[in-house]
């Protein structure tokens, strides 16, 4: 069966459209096709896990790739139409991803030599093994083609992919180096002749001759380039060029740079040192096109040239009004690749974006966003909104690579642009199978970073990921786990999804010594959804890894603290490594100090604390603190007895101590009777003092105090304590237990805000879901003052707020959860 496969490869993250044509063969249809599908599926289910080893062993002769860079700029709609037109040949849906058609193709027809079987014909014993071998061989070839296609789709060229926008306008030819410019190959003999002549050279060559030799040598076959750079003749040529560098014209020097790119001259080569110095000297005598072209050549040579870029940016600043649209886009690209943002250009960049926004191609919009993102350039909300407005209207016409670049900048700007996010939910799920793993990661990370939950996007990612998981870097796997955990989403295929990512994290374990932040990112994401892989956790809590964290440029100790405490609480059977107690103490102190400065003082929390004190009878009944410091948010702790009365427990509060110390009570016969026989219905001394202290204060039946003798017994703090020997996290004696008997209920009142929830929803984020789960596990009943109720109340009357808090705290349903 003759097969021709033509694959159009869009760079990096763009969609892949694959179609195949099959020579006409006589075939049986109907039953053979249904049988074909049954035979294919077991093979397809096993692909992807060992693809790296298989791809290098098989190289189908019929397979060839036509690379068409200009196709990248075509609209998404055109690509979809093309895929739809060829769907009959591809034998599959255009959105099932590349490789599906290649798997189906060998079984679409039966060889014409195979005659229909005769009913009464005698059996042929050897035909079945031969048929099985044929089927097996075809399956292997089909699987190899699919895996090879997947490998191509997952390839990412970090140097070339960001340059795709340069193919959208002819003006970029004078501003950038064109890797795909056709060049006539120089015969090897002519190259040898030049090198032989240069080997015995004693000087005297003119700049024009030297430049011509560089041009010719760069046209030698690629396989000769590596050996060429180390030859004496080439070294002499470079020496002559460097020695006479000031005699060259600017255009000749640029041609030498281009030749060095084609010859892959090392970025530290002495000739390049001389060229950089000379170009820095000539900047003010060059045109802007030449300056941008030279900057582009340095990028292609992978040479860092901060001095040259600094002068270029100064030149551009002085000639800003003369910048044409392509020059501006190329400049932003150079800024991004140089990883530095000139502060004096920020305002001018924004105004120029607004000036040309409607004239940019969609690829140029993506290139600008990528340049700003890479250079960590701040951008105003106004400009980012304008960009997002345009993208939300034309998303279907945008390549996924350009779209992902816009999403990166949207994430960096922390902008929740709802029209763009909603359009993303409509457009991107069907494209997920054809986007490479890094693109999928950035789409998922954008959703989680902006706290935006779209089940269609997340489910599509989860279904596509297991077959692509072997292409995940450690960073990719970690970001996927974090994103799903942050949004607290467990997809329909959760077991397959999480197990595949955990296995990939284990395979990449060696990478975490260099990138410890990725391991903690992934493990925290897993902890949010209550998954704790012991092998990875044990590695993360070892002393050696902890030392790497201390030496990291990122602040990772708080993540380690959250992970370790979560393991202590939720994995009592865990026997692996533990953090040292001193690190616990250090991080707890850090968390509490931060809370005192940033959390306890928030108006909504201060107001709730003050009003609860009024409702319950004083500060000894409420404690504003972090019950679980590792969860990075505060709680208002309240204790209730089994009869529903509040219990004073915050006796260490200096304010409460002072108030209790000032109480003066006359010893009467009635009081002696109460002390001897027990509590009567009259008010306690604390209530008497409180009413005297706040006359006319609004109070309810809830202000009555419990038994007098409970106060001393209930003074223990509910914080977690550390066993100094094992480092394990142990729960302190429960504040509501007296002689190991349940005496009431502990309330952990949460004053929530919008950052605790997904955007425009009441879906709790992973960290806060983890916190509430752990509070319940430690015996607390979680009571929430949700922001959509509490924040509007802050503007209402005091009596309305007190009534609301009374309802929240004294809900009879709470006592049913005591114990």
PDB file of C-alpha atoms in Angstrom, residues 8-11 66-72 74 167:
ATOM      1  CA  UNK A   8       2.491  21.045   8.057  1.00  0.00           C
ATOM      2  CA  UNK A   9       4.411  21.978  11.201  1.00  0.00           C
ATOM      3  CA  UNK A  10       3.580  25.252  12.855  1.00  0.00           C
ATOM      4  CA  UNK A  11       6.414  26.442  15.127  1.00  0.00           C
ATOM      5  CA  UNK A  66       7.345  20.104   4.572  1.00  0.00           C
ATOM      6  CA  UNK A  67       8.201  23.077   6.795  1.00  0.00           C
ATOM      7  CA  UNK A  68       6.332  26.186   5.774  1.00  0.00           C
ATOM      8  CA  UNK A  69       7.095  29.121   8.083  1.00  0.00           C
ATOM      9  CA  UNK A  70       4.584  31.422   6.454  1.00  0.00           C
ATOM     10  CA  UNK A  71       1.785  29.049   7.392  1.00  0.00           C
ATOM     11  CA  UNK A  72       2.272  30.023  11.014  1.00  0.00           C
ATOM     12  CA  UNK A  74      -2.362  32.045   8.762  1.00  0.00           C
ATOM     13  CA  UNK A 167       7.926  36.586   8.520  1.00  0.00           C
TER      14      UNK A 167
END
